[in-house]
mmCIF file of C-alpha atoms in Angstrom:
data_model
loop_
_atom_site.group_PDB
_atom_site.id
_atom_site.type_symbol
_atom_site.label_atom_id
_atom_site.label_comp_id
_atom_site.label_asym_id
_atom_site.label_seq_id
_atom_site.Cartn_x
_atom_site.Cartn_y
_atom_site.Cartn_z
ATOM 1 C CA UNK A 1 3.250 -6.998 13.953
ATOM 2 C CA UNK A 2 0.833 -5.345 16.202
ATOM 3 C CA UNK A 3 -2.151 -3.792 15.007
ATOM 4 C CA UNK A 4 -1.297 -0.063 14.837
ATOM 5 C CA UNK A 5 -2.653 1.874 17.931
ATOM 6 C CA UNK A 6 -3.244 5.858 18.390
ATOM 7 C CA UNK A 7 0.227 6.567 19.322
ATOM 8 C CA UNK A 8 1.301 5.154 16.211
ATOM 9 C CA UNK A 9 -1.086 7.340 14.420
ATOM 10 C CA UNK A 10 0.223 10.493 16.461
ATOM 11 C CA UNK A 11 -1.757 13.806 16.588
ATOM 12 C CA UNK A 12 -3.810 14.573 13.556
ATOM 13 C CA UNK A 13 -4.383 18.125 12.797
ATOM 14 C CA UNK A 14 -8.341 19.102 12.543
ATOM 15 C CA UNK A 15 -7.348 20.512 8.925
ATOM 16 C CA UNK A 16 -5.643 17.268 8.167
ATOM 17 C CA UNK A 17 -8.660 15.527 6.135
ATOM 18 C CA UNK A 18 -7.006 13.529 4.467
ATOM 19 C CA UNK A 19 -4.951 11.787 7.054
ATOM 20 C CA UNK A 20 -8.086 11.950 9.111
ATOM 21 C CA UNK A 21 -10.088 10.128 6.398
ATOM 22 C CA UNK A 22 -7.528 7.646 6.476
ATOM 23 C CA UNK A 23 -7.443 6.986 10.245
ATOM 24 C CA UNK A 24 -11.248 6.543 9.807
ATOM 25 C CA UNK A 25 -10.809 3.965 7.471
ATOM 26 C CA UNK A 26 -8.172 1.947 8.814
ATOM 27 C CA UNK A 27 -7.987 2.884 12.496
ATOM 28 C CA UNK A 28 -8.200 -0.804 14.412
ATOM 29 C CA UNK A 29 -8.475 -3.078 11.599
ATOM 30 C CA UNK A 30 -6.164 -6.154 11.045
ATOM 31 C CA UNK A 31 -4.942 -7.012 7.889
ATOM 32 C CA UNK A 32 -7.583 -9.146 6.894
ATOM 33 C CA UNK A 33 -10.087 -6.520 7.610
ATOM 34 C CA UNK A 34 -8.242 -3.892 5.320
ATOM 35 C CA UNK A 35 -7.673 -6.493 2.450
ATOM 36 C CA UNK A 36 -11.749 -6.598 2.485
ATOM 37 C CA UNK A 37 -12.108 -3.095 2.615
ATOM 38 C CA UNK A 38 -9.398 -3.106 -0.524
ATOM 39 C CA UNK A 39 -11.724 -5.755 -2.195
ATOM 40 C CA UNK A 40 -14.618 -2.628 -1.643
ATOM 41 C CA UNK A 41 -12.618 0.280 -3.091
ATOM 42 C CA UNK A 42 -8.707 -0.475 -3.872
ATOM 43 C CA UNK A 43 -7.715 2.882 -5.087
ATOM 44 C CA UNK A 44 -9.244 5.102 -2.716
ATOM 45 C CA UNK A 45 -8.025 2.698 0.225
ATOM 46 C CA UNK A 46 -4.240 2.226 -1.295
ATOM 47 C CA UNK A 47 -4.062 6.044 -2.126
ATOM 48 C CA UNK A 48 -4.918 6.876 1.568
ATOM 49 C CA UNK A 49 -1.723 4.806 2.264
ATOM 50 C CA UNK A 50 0.173 7.780 1.433
ATOM 51 C CA UNK A 51 -0.887 9.692 4.382
ATOM 52 C CA UNK A 52 -0.305 7.211 7.116
ATOM 53 C CA UNK A 53 2.484 7.523 9.426
ATOM 54 C CA UNK A 54 5.869 5.495 8.571
ATOM 55 C CA UNK A 55 4.846 2.811 11.869
ATOM 56 C CA UNK A 56 1.365 2.407 10.323
ATOM 57 C CA UNK A 57 2.397 2.057 6.842
ATOM 58 C CA UNK A 58 4.800 -0.723 7.521
ATOM 59 C CA UNK A 59 1.808 -2.622 8.887
ATOM 60 C CA UNK A 60 -0.883 -1.935 6.346
ATOM 61 C CA UNK A 61 1.288 -2.231 3.025
ATOM 62 C CA UNK A 62 1.075 -5.706 3.762
ATOM 63 C CA UNK A 63 -2.505 -6.218 3.317
ATOM 64 C CA UNK A 64 -2.060 -4.352 -0.001
ATOM 65 C CA UNK A 65 0.834 -7.042 -0.804
ATOM 66 C CA UNK A 66 -1.084 -10.113 -0.070
ATOM 67 C CA UNK A 67 -4.175 -8.531 -2.061
ATOM 68 C CA UNK A 68 -2.036 -8.601 -5.014
ATOM 69 C CA UNK A 69 0.042 -11.695 -4.474
ATOM 70 C CA UNK A 70 -3.086 -13.412 -4.202
ATOM 71 C CA UNK A 71 -4.788 -11.787 -7.235
ATOM 72 C CA UNK A 72 -7.676 -10.675 -5.100
ATOM 73 C CA UNK A 73 -7.562 -7.373 -7.304
ATOM 74 C CA UNK A 74 -9.953 -7.475 -10.674
ATOM 75 C CA UNK A 75 -8.089 -8.057 -13.587
ATOM 76 C CA UNK A 76 -8.552 -5.145 -15.009
ATOM 77 C CA UNK A 77 -7.391 -3.017 -12.488
ATOM 78 C CA UNK A 78 -3.933 -5.441 -12.020
ATOM 79 C CA UNK A 79 -1.498 -2.975 -13.795
ATOM 80 C CA UNK A 80 -2.921 0.009 -11.720
ATOM 81 C CA UNK A 81 -2.533 -2.283 -8.098
ATOM 82 C CA UNK A 82 0.925 -3.165 -8.960
ATOM 83 C CA UNK A 83 1.952 0.185 -10.072
ATOM 84 C CA UNK A 84 0.614 1.942 -7.371
ATOM 85 C CA UNK A 85 2.245 -0.709 -4.943
ATOM 86 C CA UNK A 86 5.538 0.263 -5.945
ATOM 87 C CA UNK A 87 5.142 4.019 -6.239
ATOM 88 C CA UNK A 88 4.129 3.794 -2.459
ATOM 89 C CA UNK A 89 7.046 1.951 -1.699
ATOM 90 C CA UNK A 90 9.349 4.068 -3.291
ATOM 91 C CA UNK A 91 7.795 7.455 -2.517
ATOM 92 C CA UNK A 92 8.570 6.120 1.156
ATOM 93 C CA UNK A 93 12.180 5.116 0.462
ATOM 94 C CA UNK A 94 13.073 7.773 -1.580
ATOM 95 C CA UNK A 95 13.334 10.617 0.681
ATOM 96 C CA UNK A 96 14.732 8.323 3.610
ATOM 97 C CA UNK A 97 15.164 4.632 2.899
ATOM 98 C CA UNK A 98 15.665 4.348 6.728
ATOM 99 C CA UNK A 99 11.365 4.383 6.572
ATOM 100 C CA UNK A 100 10.800 1.165 5.039
ATOM 101 C CA UNK A 101 14.106 -0.492 5.760
ATOM 102 C CA UNK A 102 12.744 -2.407 8.542
ATOM 103 C CA UNK A 103 10.052 -4.510 6.307
ATOM 104 C CA UNK A 104 11.966 -4.091 2.781
ATOM 105 C CA UNK A 105 13.118 -7.611 2.846
ATOM 106 C CA UNK A 106 9.501 -8.941 3.236
ATOM 107 C CA UNK A 107 8.019 -7.002 0.442
ATOM 108 C CA UNK A 108 11.198 -7.321 -1.720
ATOM 109 C CA UNK A 109 9.911 -10.314 -3.258
ATOM 110 C CA UNK A 110 6.627 -9.052 -4.737
ATOM 111 C CA UNK A 111 8.820 -5.954 -5.917
ATOM 112 C CA UNK A 112 10.996 -7.730 -7.839
ATOM 113 C CA UNK A 113 8.083 -10.217 -9.232
ATOM 114 C CA UNK A 114 6.435 -6.792 -10.454
ATOM 115 C CA UNK A 115 9.474 -5.469 -11.469
ATOM 116 C CA UNK A 116 10.900 -8.268 -13.799
ATOM 117 C CA UNK A 117 7.192 -9.616 -14.988
ATOM 118 C CA UNK A 118 5.206 -6.558 -15.663
ATOM 119 C CA UNK A 119 3.585 -8.801 -18.234
ATOM 120 C CA UNK A 120 2.191 -11.179 -15.773
ATOM 121 C CA UNK A 121 0.573 -8.116 -14.018
ATOM 122 C CA UNK A 122 -0.664 -6.708 -17.069
ATOM 123 C CA UNK A 123 1.672 -3.740 -16.808
ATOM 124 C CA UNK A 124 1.911 -1.858 -20.124
ATOM 125 C CA UNK A 125 5.922 -0.760 -20.448
ATOM 126 C CA UNK A 126 4.520 2.098 -22.762
ATOM 127 C CA UNK A 127 1.847 3.432 -20.680
ATOM 128 C CA UNK A 128 3.325 2.745 -16.769
ATOM 129 C CA UNK A 129 7.262 2.624 -17.838
ATOM 130 C CA UNK A 130 9.770 -0.014 -16.717
ATOM 131 C CA UNK A 131 9.554 -0.971 -13.566
ATOM 132 C CA UNK A 132 13.138 -2.582 -13.554
#
């Protein structure tokens, strides 16, 4: 996979501040660089992924996967990080599964691990619901 280029990002409207901020925080960065930004401010960087075009999202979601799998998230934030990861994938696939079908097989191991082992990720079913 290659770092998304300007064509992958497409045209960003001047008034689309969310996508512009996301572009400014991600454009030109490789997976390792994004992992560092996730360490600095996980929640903002993770939530910005919602504003990415599909091709861009399909590259950078792997930074989050590595971040969670390698336990780089702070202990107190593991549940939120796991939940955000699943919600990002679910929201992409909900309207049109083809949006992530080309990468899902590379994400499914962590999706299933979180869904079947919520306690391992400190995900309280009463707060977050049952991921199964």
